């Protein structure tokens, strides 16, 4: 904390643009409302979602504090919150209103899970709420995976991709294949539960799949749909390539018995906070038993712009987290 008990340090966006628009600023400490908690943040996850906020792809009011996930300790609880107590170590999704790139963040108590006695470090805990929760929700609730089904995941070496391969096997998948954009990422992706890892351009020879998860977009989306088996499900959850949208004719789905679904963690968390919180707790429990692994690289909060550049370069693997404070 910056020495003033009513002020805190945060990374803010005052105008949309490149990574340089991220600036360290001083601002008032937020207070929790009914059903909310305030968290003294130790670490905040860095994600592609925050890059989209910074670019102005997502319409947010300026100035804006990005940050969709944190780990830290409960600072204060709002009216009606009985399941969490001040000082308790927690991991949390701050995705609905954002604000994680700060010394204090506020979020719904439904989107918070305790870390007491689990043996998970704060840095690792901050890497779980977004990507790992997404993996459970996408495969279990959206794709509705069945035991033995085959799964194809694009961008398998990235933050979400590194979790989807592992969670697919935890949920009983049979064959799990990941695609990556370069040879350099193949070995990194293989460490995260994939039976096979191939280059994205090799997808035509990969066979058929019951589930395809695509966060890349563009031609990759069309290729994923083509690889679906009858009754297969394509889950659309991003457009990291920045390519133009791909139209999918409804009649094609009709004639081929295929399904396309969308998933957006922010919208899902706002609409179904309790269900999202359950998935978060499931992810944290899996990490505590080492059934779910996450590769974490850490930068100080003041280097948030560097974290964004690394994410945008497409060369990063695993998960970047920002160290905010030692708690």
C-alpha angles and dihedrals in degrees: 000000000000096000097264111099091212097047134064140185118252140164109242141188112221095168134014119255145083125348091278090074089074108100135177110239142168118242141159118286110251120235124217120250127208111314092011138105133207116224129203097224121227097170135005125201119238114220143172087247089068090051088057091051090050093050092050094244087127114052106238130158116255134266090045134178110213125205125114101191138031146169123212142099131305108261100179139349128222129227114298097019110127104149097070131053136201112273095022116138111239147166117220147180111233092175101117096065097006119214102139097128090080143080090253127031131183125211144151114288087229089067095054130088128190120241097197112144096353097112094228117142118232093244093056092041090057090056095057111061099070108031101029094043089048091053093055094044096046096048100034106032104025106029091029093213119212126208113278096016121141122242133197118195124190121213089025095173095054129093098273093032092056089059100040094063093052095043091049089061092043088056093051104264120165113208114016118189128182130198126210135185099234142027089244091068099050097087092044091054093047089064091065106068103281119142089204135010120198138173114267093244090058094064094104089069096045098091128230129319137199092215131027120185115198127186095154103071130188116070089352090066092054091046091051092052090051090054094056118114118222108292087020122148127220113200114201113203108153150355103226091159091062089224124152115276117272116228117224114199113228090219090060090057089047095053096042101041092236130141132212120198133177129221128193116172095206094053092041092050091050094048099038108023096157093050090047090050090052090054090048091053090048090053094048091048090052091050091049091057091043091242085122122045129193127192109220131195117185133213129172117261090249089064095058089122090058089050090054092049091052092050092048093048090068090223099100123102129196118002137323119210130185120226108225105168141344107249 
